[in-house]
mmCIF file of C-alpha atoms in Angstrom:
data_model
loop_
_atom_site.group_PDB
_atom_site.id
_atom_site.type_symbol
_atom_site.label_atom_id
_atom_site.label_comp_id
_atom_site.label_asym_id
_atom_site.label_seq_id
_atom_site.Cartn_x
_atom_site.Cartn_y
_atom_site.Cartn_z
ATOM 1 C CA MET E 1 7.143 26.519 18.607
ATOM 2 C CA THR E 2 9.010 23.196 19.837
ATOM 3 C CA LYS E 3 8.515 19.662 18.779
ATOM 4 C CA TYR E 4 6.730 19.253 22.149
ATOM 5 C CA GLN E 5 4.078 21.719 21.799
ATOM 6 C CA LEU E 6 3.029 19.936 18.353
ATOM 7 C CA SER E 7 2.580 16.346 20.191
ATOM 8 C CA GLU E 8 -0.979 15.155 20.822
ATOM 9 C CA LYS E 9 -1.718 13.019 23.890
ATOM 10 C CA THR E 10 -3.879 9.571 23.309
ATOM 11 C CA ILE E 11 -6.723 9.828 25.761
ATOM 12 C CA SER E 12 -8.543 6.770 24.684
ATOM 13 C CA THR E 13 -8.725 4.337 21.764
ATOM 14 C CA LYS E 14 -11.941 2.833 20.688
ATOM 15 C CA PRO E 15 -11.572 -0.257 18.380
ATOM 16 C CA VAL E 16 -14.207 0.005 15.627
ATOM 17 C CA PHE E 17 -13.540 -2.714 12.946
ATOM 18 C CA THR E 18 -10.759 -5.678 12.693
ATOM 19 C CA GLY E 19 -10.599 -7.123 9.198
ATOM 20 C CA LYS E 20 -8.405 -9.656 7.022
ATOM 21 C CA VAL E 21 -6.356 -6.680 5.884
ATOM 22 C CA ILE E 22 -6.973 -3.487 7.881
ATOM 23 C CA SER E 23 -8.404 -2.375 11.249
ATOM 24 C CA LEU E 24 -10.150 0.794 12.303
ATOM 25 C CA GLN E 25 -9.833 2.639 15.496
ATOM 26 C CA ILE E 26 -11.191 6.071 16.908
ATOM 27 C CA ASP E 27 -8.493 7.729 18.892
ATOM 28 C CA THR E 28 -9.462 10.753 21.182
ATOM 29 C CA VAL E 29 -6.436 13.053 21.593
ATOM 30 C CA GLU E 30 -5.614 16.029 23.641
ATOM 31 C CA LEU E 31 -4.386 18.622 21.617
ATOM 32 C CA PRO E 32 -1.439 21.012 22.315
ATOM 33 C CA ASP E 33 -3.966 23.442 23.550
ATOM 34 C CA GLY E 34 -5.400 21.244 26.098
ATOM 35 C CA SER E 35 -8.450 20.556 23.874
ATOM 36 C CA ARG E 36 -9.860 17.339 22.394
ATOM 37 C CA ALA E 37 -10.383 15.807 19.027
ATOM 38 C CA THR E 38 -11.141 12.472 17.403
ATOM 39 C CA ARG E 39 -8.833 10.771 15.016
ATOM 40 C CA GLU E 40 -9.916 7.959 12.578
ATOM 41 C CA ILE E 41 -7.208 5.564 12.307
ATOM 42 C CA ILE E 42 -6.374 2.716 10.004
ATOM 43 C CA ARG E 43 -3.948 0.049 11.077
ATOM 44 C CA HIS E 44 -2.531 -1.738 8.205
ATOM 45 C CA PRO E 45 0.301 -4.729 8.393
ATOM 46 C CA GLY E 46 2.930 -2.792 6.038
ATOM 47 C CA ALA E 47 3.954 -3.645 2.603
ATOM 48 C CA VAL E 48 6.918 -3.708 0.090
ATOM 49 C CA ALA E 49 7.103 -2.586 -3.568
ATOM 50 C CA VAL E 50 9.695 -3.383 -6.005
ATOM 51 C CA LEU E 51 11.584 -1.030 -8.756
ATOM 52 C CA ALA E 52 12.921 -3.789 -11.283
ATOM 53 C CA VAL E 53 14.209 -2.930 -14.443
ATOM 54 C CA LYS E 54 15.110 -5.726 -17.074
ATOM 55 C CA GLU E 55 16.918 -4.565 -19.987
ATOM 56 C CA GLY E 56 15.604 -1.042 -20.167
ATOM 57 C CA ARG E 57 12.149 -1.952 -19.314
ATOM 58 C CA LEU E 58 10.336 -1.266 -15.845
ATOM 59 C CA LEU E 59 8.505 -4.486 -14.504
ATOM 60 C CA LEU E 60 4.757 -3.614 -13.797
ATOM 61 C CA VAL E 61 1.791 -5.634 -13.003
ATOM 62 C CA ASP E 62 -1.994 -4.993 -14.168
ATOM 63 C CA GLN E 63 -4.385 -5.854 -11.887
ATOM 64 C CA PHE E 64 -7.832 -4.781 -11.027
ATOM 65 C CA ARG E 65 -8.425 -2.490 -7.767
ATOM 66 C CA GLN E 66 -11.570 -2.469 -6.212
ATOM 67 C CA ALA E 67 -11.274 0.530 -4.450
ATOM 68 C CA MET E 68 -10.885 2.411 -7.676
ATOM 69 C CA GLY E 69 -13.343 0.133 -9.722
ATOM 70 C CA ARG E 70 -10.673 -0.386 -12.473
ATOM 71 C CA CYS E 71 -7.347 -1.730 -13.467
ATOM 72 C CA GLU E 72 -4.026 -0.203 -12.857
ATOM 73 C CA LEU E 73 -0.443 -0.440 -13.851
ATOM 74 C CA GLU E 74 1.687 -0.667 -10.543
ATOM 75 C CA ILE E 75 5.063 -2.045 -9.837
ATOM 76 C CA PRO E 76 5.106 -5.337 -8.045
ATOM 77 C CA ALA E 77 4.182 -5.017 -4.381
ATOM 78 C CA GLY E 78 2.209 -6.621 -1.705
ATOM 79 C CA LYS E 79 1.582 -6.890 2.130
ATOM 80 C CA LEU E 80 4.002 -8.196 4.501
ATOM 81 C CA GLU E 81 3.055 -11.462 6.059
ATOM 82 C CA LYS E 82 3.243 -11.807 9.968
ATOM 83 C CA GLY E 83 6.459 -11.412 11.346
ATOM 84 C CA GLU E 84 8.133 -11.460 7.750
ATOM 85 C CA ASP E 85 11.240 -9.560 7.215
ATOM 86 C CA PRO E 86 10.607 -6.750 4.353
ATOM 87 C CA LEU E 87 13.783 -7.502 2.279
ATOM 88 C CA GLU E 88 12.436 -11.219 2.208
ATOM 89 C CA ALA E 89 8.536 -10.166 1.574
ATOM 90 C CA ALA E 90 10.140 -7.922 -1.481
ATOM 91 C CA ARG E 91 12.065 -11.011 -3.127
ATOM 92 C CA ARG E 92 8.738 -12.997 -2.599
ATOM 93 C CA GLU E 93 6.642 -10.544 -4.246
ATOM 94 C CA LEU E 94 8.701 -9.857 -7.089
ATOM 95 C CA GLN E 95 8.878 -13.776 -7.754
ATOM 96 C CA GLU E 96 5.022 -14.372 -7.222
ATOM 97 C CA GLU E 97 3.881 -11.453 -9.237
ATOM 98 C CA THR E 98 6.308 -11.432 -12.293
ATOM 99 C CA GLY E 99 8.269 -14.786 -11.954
ATOM 100 C CA TYR E 100 11.429 -13.024 -11.786
ATOM 101 C CA SER E 101 13.989 -13.536 -8.857
ATOM 102 C CA CYS E 102 16.947 -11.040 -8.397
ATOM 103 C CA GLY E 103 20.465 -11.485 -7.585
ATOM 104 C CA LYS E 104 20.900 -7.940 -5.853
ATOM 105 C CA ILE E 105 18.353 -6.331 -3.604
ATOM 106 C CA MET E 106 18.424 -2.950 -1.855
ATOM 107 C CA LEU E 107 15.987 -0.650 0.202
ATOM 108 C CA LEU E 108 15.610 2.717 -1.189
ATOM 109 C CA HIS E 109 12.801 4.310 0.944
ATOM 110 C CA SER E 110 10.429 3.237 3.346
ATOM 111 C CA PHE E 111 7.507 5.669 3.399
ATOM 112 C CA TYR E 112 3.903 6.107 4.819
ATOM 113 C CA THR E 113 1.118 6.348 2.445
ATOM 114 C CA SER E 114 -1.574 8.245 4.173
ATOM 115 C CA PRO E 115 -0.110 9.557 7.431
ATOM 116 C CA GLY E 116 -3.565 11.588 7.792
ATOM 117 C CA PHE E 117 -5.447 8.436 8.450
ATOM 118 C CA ALA E 118 -3.144 5.246 8.286
ATOM 119 C CA ASP E 119 -0.097 3.683 9.532
ATOM 120 C CA GLU E 120 0.415 1.850 6.491
ATOM 121 C CA ILE E 121 4.120 1.965 5.364
ATOM 122 C CA ILE E 122 5.663 0.802 2.214
ATOM 123 C CA HIS E 123 9.065 -0.412 2.048
ATOM 124 C CA LEU E 124 10.630 0.263 -1.519
ATOM 125 C CA TYR E 125 13.338 -1.765 -2.832
ATOM 126 C CA LEU E 126 15.366 -1.662 -5.849
ATOM 127 C CA ALA E 127 15.839 -5.344 -7.533
ATOM 128 C CA GLU E 128 18.917 -5.749 -9.793
ATOM 129 C CA GLU E 129 20.303 -9.039 -11.761
ATOM 130 C CA LEU E 130 16.885 -10.231 -12.894
ATOM 131 C CA THR E 131 16.495 -14.081 -13.511
ATOM 132 C CA ALA E 132 13.148 -15.155 -15.449
ATOM 133 C CA GLY E 133 11.099 -17.839 -13.611
ATOM 134 C CA GLU E 134 7.446 -18.947 -12.806
ATOM 135 C CA MET E 135 4.909 -16.838 -11.342
ATOM 136 C CA ALA E 136 2.926 -17.952 -8.173
ATOM 137 C CA LEU E 137 -0.183 -15.939 -7.430
ATOM 138 C CA ASP E 138 -2.187 -16.125 -4.418
ATOM 139 C CA GLU E 139 -5.724 -17.576 -5.034
ATOM 140 C CA ASP E 140 -7.515 -14.414 -4.838
ATOM 141 C CA GLU E 141 -4.950 -12.377 -7.217
ATOM 142 C CA PHE E 142 -5.164 -12.048 -10.937
ATOM 143 C CA LEU E 143 -2.708 -10.034 -12.685
ATOM 144 C CA GLU E 144 -0.729 -9.466 -16.053
ATOM 145 C CA VAL E 145 2.944 -8.746 -16.182
ATOM 146 C CA ILE E 146 3.985 -5.847 -18.501
ATOM 147 C CA GLU E 147 7.448 -4.630 -19.157
ATOM 148 C CA ALA E 148 7.550 -1.146 -20.072
ATOM 149 C CA SER E 149 10.067 1.144 -21.705
ATOM 150 C CA PHE E 150 10.816 4.589 -20.036
ATOM 151 C CA GLU E 151 8.568 6.399 -22.599
ATOM 152 C CA GLU E 152 6.032 4.025 -22.256
ATOM 153 C CA VAL E 153 5.870 4.444 -18.422
ATOM 154 C CA GLN E 154 5.839 8.184 -19.151
ATOM 155 C CA GLN E 155 2.662 7.533 -21.491
ATOM 156 C CA PHE E 156 0.752 5.255 -18.920
ATOM 157 C CA ILE E 157 1.374 8.075 -16.195
ATOM 158 C CA ALA E 158 -0.025 10.595 -18.599
ATOM 159 C CA GLU E 159 -2.723 8.465 -19.722
ATOM 160 C CA GLY E 160 -3.549 7.604 -15.975
ATOM 161 C CA ARG E 161 -3.160 4.004 -16.113
ATOM 162 C CA ILE E 162 -0.222 4.392 -13.854
ATOM 163 C CA ALA E 163 -1.743 6.470 -11.036
ATOM 164 C CA ASP E 164 -0.414 5.437 -7.912
ATOM 165 C CA ALA E 165 2.083 7.071 -5.604
ATOM 166 C CA LYS E 166 4.484 4.065 -5.209
ATOM 167 C CA THR E 167 4.760 3.628 -8.909
ATOM 168 C CA ILE E 168 5.024 7.243 -9.795
ATOM 169 C CA LEU E 169 7.829 7.603 -7.234
ATOM 170 C CA ALA E 170 9.422 4.686 -8.646
ATOM 171 C CA ALA E 171 9.292 6.196 -12.049
ATOM 172 C CA TYR E 172 11.057 9.348 -11.087
ATOM 173 C CA ILE E 173 13.936 7.255 -9.178
ATOM 174 C CA TRP E 174 14.317 5.395 -12.396
ATOM 175 C CA GLN E 175 14.417 8.738 -14.327
ATOM 176 C CA LEU E 176 16.773 10.024 -12.074
ATOM 177 C CA GLN E 177 19.059 6.928 -12.632
ATOM 178 C CA LEU E 178 18.875 7.190 -16.471
ATOM 179 C CA SER E 179 19.938 10.893 -16.243
ATOM 180 C CA GLN E 180 22.993 10.167 -14.013
ATOM 181 C CA GLN E 181 24.031 7.344 -16.474
ATOM 182 C CA PRO E 182 23.773 8.370 -19.831
ATOM 183 C CA GLU E 183 25.671 5.636 -21.360
ATOM 184 C CA HIS E 184 22.560 3.600 -20.259
ATOM 185 C CA GLY E 185 20.587 5.933 -21.912
ATOM 186 C CA GLN E 186 16.721 6.337 -22.308
ATOM 187 C CA LYS E 187 15.585 3.341 -24.683
ATOM 188 C CA MET Y 1 -4.854 -12.441 -20.734
ATOM 189 C CA THR Y 2 -7.023 -9.220 -21.650
ATOM 190 C CA LYS Y 3 -8.343 -6.469 -19.429
ATOM 191 C CA TYR Y 4 -11.793 -7.982 -19.503
ATOM 192 C CA GLN Y 5 -10.505 -11.134 -17.730
ATOM 193 C CA LEU Y 6 -8.737 -9.435 -14.841
ATOM 194 C CA SER Y 7 -12.018 -7.490 -13.921
ATOM 195 C CA GLU Y 8 -13.746 -8.336 -10.534
ATOM 196 C CA LYS Y 9 -17.653 -7.710 -10.372
ATOM 197 C CA THR Y 10 -19.197 -6.404 -7.200
ATOM 198 C CA ILE Y 11 -21.657 -8.497 -5.568
ATOM 199 C CA SER Y 12 -22.481 -6.701 -2.579
ATOM 200 C CA THR Y 13 -21.357 -3.435 -0.557
ATOM 201 C CA LYS Y 14 -21.618 -3.361 3.297
ATOM 202 C CA PRO Y 15 -21.204 -0.135 4.918
ATOM 203 C CA VAL Y 16 -19.165 -0.668 8.360
ATOM 204 C CA PHE Y 17 -18.555 2.723 9.342
ATOM 205 C CA THR Y 18 -19.017 6.310 8.470
ATOM 206 C CA GLY Y 19 -16.840 8.950 10.340
ATOM 207 C CA LYS Y 20 -15.701 12.436 9.980
ATOM 208 C CA VAL Y 21 -13.038 11.875 7.352
ATOM 209 C CA ILE Y 22 -13.329 8.202 6.309
ATOM 210 C CA SER Y 23 -15.606 5.482 5.849
ATOM 211 C CA LEU Y 24 -15.300 1.983 5.809
ATOM 212 C CA GLN Y 25 -16.899 -0.673 3.682
ATOM 213 C CA ILE Y 26 -16.637 -4.635 3.071
ATOM 214 C CA ASP Y 27 -17.275 -5.394 -0.743
ATOM 215 C CA THR Y 28 -17.807 -8.813 -1.930
ATOM 216 C CA VAL Y 29 -16.492 -9.528 -5.524
ATOM 217 C CA GLU Y 30 -16.602 -12.034 -8.191
ATOM 218 C CA LEU Y 31 -13.360 -12.848 -9.404
ATOM 219 C CA PRO Y 32 -12.181 -13.565 -12.577
ATOM 220 C CA ASP Y 33 -12.426 -17.421 -12.206
ATOM 221 C CA GLY Y 34 -15.738 -16.932 -11.072
ATOM 222 C CA SER Y 35 -15.131 -17.437 -7.349
ATOM 223 C CA ARG Y 36 -15.966 -14.928 -4.411
ATOM 224 C CA ALA Y 37 -13.628 -12.971 -2.396
ATOM 225 C CA THR Y 38 -14.120 -9.935 0.170
ATOM 226 C CA ARG Y 39 -12.436 -6.709 -0.139
ATOM 227 C CA GLU Y 40 -12.135 -3.944 2.892
ATOM 228 C CA ILE Y 41 -12.487 -0.465 1.212
ATOM 229 C CA ILE Y 42 -11.724 2.788 2.815
ATOM 230 C CA ARG Y 43 -13.352 5.782 0.941
ATOM 231 C CA HIS Y 44 -11.847 9.232 1.302
ATOM 232 C CA PRO Y 45 -12.883 12.778 0.191
ATOM 233 C CA GLY Y 46 -9.467 13.132 -1.567
ATOM 234 C CA ALA Y 47 -6.673 15.761 -0.988
ATOM 235 C CA VAL Y 48 -4.176 18.212 -2.484
ATOM 236 C CA ALA Y 49 -0.474 18.544 -1.618
ATOM 237 C CA VAL Y 50 1.694 21.564 -2.914
ATOM 238 C CA LEU Y 51 5.511 21.559 -3.991
ATOM 239 C CA ALA Y 52 6.398 25.036 -3.205
ATOM 240 C CA VAL Y 53 9.799 26.410 -3.219
ATOM 241 C CA LYS Y 54 10.800 29.742 -1.968
ATOM 242 C CA GLU Y 55 14.370 30.902 -3.025
ATOM 243 C CA GLY Y 56 15.892 27.586 -3.007
ATOM 244 C CA ARG Y 57 13.891 26.302 -0.014
ATOM 245 C CA LEU Y 58 11.271 23.899 0.270
ATOM 246 C CA LEU Y 59 8.142 24.729 2.267
ATOM 247 C CA LEU Y 60 7.542 21.953 4.735
ATOM 248 C CA VAL Y 61 5.026 21.671 7.540
ATOM 249 C CA ASP Y 62 5.900 19.670 10.998
ATOM 250 C CA GLN Y 63 2.816 18.007 12.483
ATOM 251 C CA PHE Y 64 1.820 15.558 14.868
ATOM 252 C CA ARG Y 65 0.643 12.647 13.119
ATOM 253 C CA GLN Y 66 -1.844 10.158 15.351
ATOM 254 C CA ALA Y 67 -1.527 7.282 13.105
ATOM 255 C CA MET Y 68 2.392 7.181 13.581
ATOM 256 C CA GLY Y 69 2.581 8.554 17.192
ATOM 257 C CA ARG Y 70 4.958 11.287 16.101
ATOM 258 C CA CYS Y 71 5.772 14.347 14.308
ATOM 259 C CA GLU Y 72 6.271 14.394 10.677
ATOM 260 C CA LEU Y 73 7.958 16.722 8.169
ATOM 261 C CA GLU Y 74 5.623 16.858 5.090
ATOM 262 C CA ILE Y 75 4.779 19.156 1.982
ATOM 263 C CA PRO Y 76 1.580 21.244 2.803
ATOM 264 C CA ALA Y 77 -1.426 19.275 2.372
ATOM 265 C CA GLY Y 78 -5.262 18.746 3.240
ATOM 266 C CA LYS Y 79 -8.400 17.204 2.328
ATOM 267 C CA LEU Y 80 -10.573 18.408 -0.211
ATOM 268 C CA GLU Y 81 -13.916 20.261 1.069
ATOM 269 C CA LYS Y 82 -17.219 18.821 -0.507
ATOM 270 C CA GLY Y 83 -17.439 20.105 -4.054
ATOM 271 C CA GLU Y 84 -14.176 22.363 -3.711
ATOM 272 C CA ASP Y 85 -12.109 22.304 -6.900
ATOM 273 C CA PRO Y 86 -8.554 20.888 -6.280
ATOM 274 C CA LEU Y 87 -6.892 23.543 -7.504
ATOM 275 C CA GLU Y 88 -8.488 26.197 -5.324
ATOM 276 C CA ALA Y 89 -7.918 23.773 -2.353
ATOM 277 C CA ALA Y 90 -4.256 23.722 -2.869
ATOM 278 C CA ARG Y 91 -4.271 27.626 -3.042
ATOM 279 C CA ARG Y 92 -6.223 27.335 0.170
ATOM 280 C CA GLU Y 93 -3.945 24.765 1.927
ATOM 281 C CA LEU Y 94 -0.983 26.496 1.149
ATOM 282 C CA GLN Y 95 -2.082 29.875 2.429
ATOM 283 C CA GLU Y 96 -3.694 28.289 5.568
ATOM 284 C CA GLU Y 97 -0.676 25.913 6.682
ATOM 285 C CA THR Y 98 2.103 28.283 5.355
ATOM 286 C CA GLY Y 99 0.653 31.811 4.938
ATOM 287 C CA TYR Y 100 1.989 31.893 1.184
ATOM 288 C CA SER Y 101 -0.153 32.836 -1.508
ATOM 289 C CA CYS Y 102 0.992 31.975 -4.959
ATOM 290 C CA GLY Y 103 1.028 33.846 -8.465
ATOM 291 C CA LYS Y 104 1.197 30.484 -10.437
ATOM 292 C CA ILE Y 105 -0.178 27.165 -9.738
ATOM 293 C CA MET Y 106 0.057 23.940 -11.983
ATOM 294 C CA LEU Y 107 -1.275 20.283 -11.377
ATOM 295 C CA LEU Y 108 1.944 17.982 -11.356
ATOM 296 C CA HIS Y 109 0.181 14.582 -10.660
ATOM 297 C CA SER Y 110 -3.064 12.943 -9.304
ATOM 298 C CA PHE Y 111 -2.341 9.652 -7.491
ATOM 299 C CA TYR Y 112 -3.618 7.046 -5.431
ATOM 300 C CA THR Y 113 -2.054 6.724 -1.859
ATOM 301 C CA SER Y 114 -3.136 3.036 -0.954
ATOM 302 C CA PRO Y 115 -4.713 1.439 -4.112
ATOM 303 C CA GLY Y 116 -4.919 -1.893 -2.075
ATOM 304 C CA PHE Y 117 -7.563 -0.748 0.271
ATOM 305 C CA ALA Y 118 -8.340 3.059 -0.172
ATOM 306 C CA ASP Y 119 -9.718 5.316 -2.929
ATOM 307 C CA GLU Y 120 -7.846 8.440 -1.374
ATOM 308 C CA ILE Y 121 -6.315 10.528 -4.326
ATOM 309 C CA ILE Y 122 -3.936 13.273 -3.842
ATOM 310 C CA HIS Y 123 -3.596 16.004 -6.420
ATOM 311 C CA LEU Y 124 -0.079 17.404 -6.369
ATOM 312 C CA TYR Y 125 0.473 21.037 -7.536
ATOM 313 C CA LEU Y 126 3.758 23.068 -8.298
ATOM 314 C CA ALA Y 127 3.202 26.575 -6.842
ATOM 315 C CA GLU Y 128 5.573 29.386 -7.868
ATOM 316 C CA GLU Y 129 5.578 33.226 -7.558
ATOM 317 C CA LEU Y 130 5.033 33.062 -3.518
ATOM 318 C CA THR Y 131 4.083 36.029 -1.501
ATOM 319 C CA ALA Y 132 4.285 35.621 2.540
ATOM 320 C CA GLY Y 133 1.075 36.539 4.606
ATOM 321 C CA GLU Y 134 -0.885 34.963 7.377
ATOM 322 C CA MET Y 135 -1.282 31.606 8.229
ATOM 323 C CA ALA Y 136 -4.934 30.237 8.839
ATOM 324 C CA LEU Y 137 -4.992 26.967 10.555
ATOM 325 C CA ASP Y 138 -8.041 24.974 11.391
ATOM 326 C CA GLU Y 139 -8.946 24.819 15.140
ATOM 327 C CA ASP Y 140 -7.798 21.060 15.677
ATOM 328 C CA GLU Y 141 -4.642 21.823 13.567
ATOM 329 C CA PHE Y 142 -1.206 22.653 15.053
ATOM 330 C CA LEU Y 143 1.904 22.729 12.978
ATOM 331 C CA GLU Y 144 5.119 24.532 12.460
ATOM 332 C CA VAL Y 145 6.329 25.870 8.828
ATOM 333 C CA ILE Y 146 9.897 24.880 8.224
ATOM 334 C CA GLU Y 147 11.810 26.156 4.760
ATOM 335 C CA ALA Y 148 14.553 23.666 3.822
ATOM 336 C CA SER Y 149 17.217 23.599 1.703
ATOM 337 C CA PHE Y 150 17.573 20.492 -0.997
ATOM 338 C CA GLU Y 151 20.600 19.335 1.466
ATOM 339 C CA GLU Y 152 18.475 19.555 4.497
ATOM 340 C CA VAL Y 153 15.460 17.863 2.716
ATOM 341 C CA GLN Y 154 17.595 14.899 1.805
ATOM 342 C CA GLN Y 155 18.896 14.880 5.291
ATOM 343 C CA PHE Y 156 15.346 14.963 6.698
ATOM 344 C CA ILE Y 157 14.646 11.895 4.279
ATOM 345 C CA ALA Y 158 17.749 10.101 5.514
ATOM 346 C CA GLU Y 159 16.774 10.485 9.188
ATOM 347 C CA GLY Y 160 13.134 9.529 8.578
ATOM 348 C CA ARG Y 161 11.671 13.009 9.661
ATOM 349 C CA ILE Y 162 10.275 12.938 5.866
ATOM 350 C CA ALA Y 163 8.746 9.645 5.519
ATOM 351 C CA ASP Y 164 5.720 10.031 3.646
ATOM 352 C CA ALA Y 165 5.085 9.288 -0.011
ATOM 353 C CA LYS Y 166 3.947 12.569 -1.444
ATOM 354 C CA THR Y 167 6.675 14.659 0.229
ATOM 355 C CA ILE Y 168 9.445 11.940 -1.116
ATOM 356 C CA LEU Y 169 7.878 12.321 -4.578
ATOM 357 C CA ALA Y 170 7.943 16.003 -4.273
ATOM 358 C CA ALA Y 171 11.433 15.799 -3.341
ATOM 359 C CA TYR Y 172 12.456 13.979 -6.252
ATOM 360 C CA ILE Y 173 10.454 16.138 -8.638
ATOM 361 C CA TRP Y 174 12.432 19.121 -7.319
ATOM 362 C CA GLN Y 175 15.736 17.182 -7.581
ATOM 363 C CA LEU Y 176 15.024 16.433 -11.347
ATOM 364 C CA GLN Y 177 13.918 20.418 -11.864
ATOM 365 C CA LEU Y 178 17.057 21.134 -10.174
ATOM 366 C CA SER Y 179 19.151 18.660 -12.380
ATOM 367 C CA GLN Y 180 17.536 20.105 -15.504
ATOM 368 C CA GLN Y 181 18.244 23.626 -14.655
ATOM 369 C CA PRO Y 182 21.630 23.969 -13.484
ATOM 370 C CA GLU Y 183 21.774 27.708 -13.678
ATOM 371 C CA HIS Y 184 19.294 27.574 -10.557
ATOM 372 C CA GLY Y 185 22.026 25.110 -8.740
ATOM 373 C CA GLN Y 186 21.420 23.353 -5.704
ATOM 374 C CA LYS Y 187 22.045 25.679 -2.730
#
C-alpha cells in the first residue's frame, strides 16, 4: 500500500466553536475506499515546553489543571503568542513561570500531543546556563516552582503527580543524558 | 504557597458540543485570588498505545491524520471503548492494527496528552512475546504496518515522519532499554 492510498481528502469543514485558546471544527473526509467519514478536529495555536536542569535539579511548576480537576507537576510550558518565534516563547515561558533566564537554548523535539483529534504541537527545548530572576505570571496563572532531583522526579512519576506526556518525555531525555554522562551522575 | 492556594473552584459548566469522539465544555472557575476565568475543556474517552519490538524492530503504523493533513508513523494506538479495561484495549488495538498478539503485556505509564485543555489520558503498554496474525481494522481505518530498526526510528524522528509525543516517548523508553541491555544491542 502506498502513501497515496492512505490519504483522506477533505470534502467540507464545518466550524463549530472558536474560543480564546482552541477552536473546534468537523471535517467530512473521503476515505481511501471512496466512502465518507467525519473527523472532529481541535485547532490550537501550538506551545513550547522547557527542559531545564539547575545543579542537578529539574525545574517543575505545580499548577491546577481544570481538565483533570487537580494540581499537576509539569515542566515549564505555555502557548505560543500570535506570530511568536517558538525559541523566544520558550525563553519567555521559562522566565515568566520560574524566574530563570538561560544562556543557551536548543530545540530537542517538536511533537504533536494528540494527533487523533488535535493539531496542537509542542516545541520542547533544552535550556542551559540558568540564571535566577523574577517570575512574571499571567493574571489568571497561579503556580509554584519546584526543583526536583532525578530520584524525586522518578517518585513524582510513580505517584502520578507528574502525569503528562511532555514532562515524562523530558524526564526520559534527562535520564538518558545522565546515563551518557556518568561524571555528572544522578544526584 | 500551599496546594490549597493553587486550586481553582468550578463555578459553572456549559456544554458546547458532544461528538462521536470528543466533547467540548466551557467551565467558569474561581481562581485562587477570588477572580474568575473561563477554561475551554475537551473531554475524551482515553486511549491506549503499545510499545512492541519484534526481533529488534519497532512496530509502527502509518496512517493519515486529518488534524495535520498528512500521514504519520505512530506506535499502535486507539481509543478505549466504553467500559473497556485499558490492558485489554491495548491487546485489542495491537492485534487489530498490526495483526500481532502478545504473550506478555505490562503498563509503562499513564499520561495526559494535553493537560492545558483536554482530559485525554493514554495508557502506554509494553507488549512482548509477539505472534503474527491477521489485522482487523475498523471500517474507517486505513493504515500500513512498518517494522523499523532503532536507526530507522531515529531517522523517522529526525525527518518528522514520527512526530507525536507517545511515539517519541516510546522511542526513548526503547533506547533506554537497549542502553541497559547491551547484549541485545542496537541492530
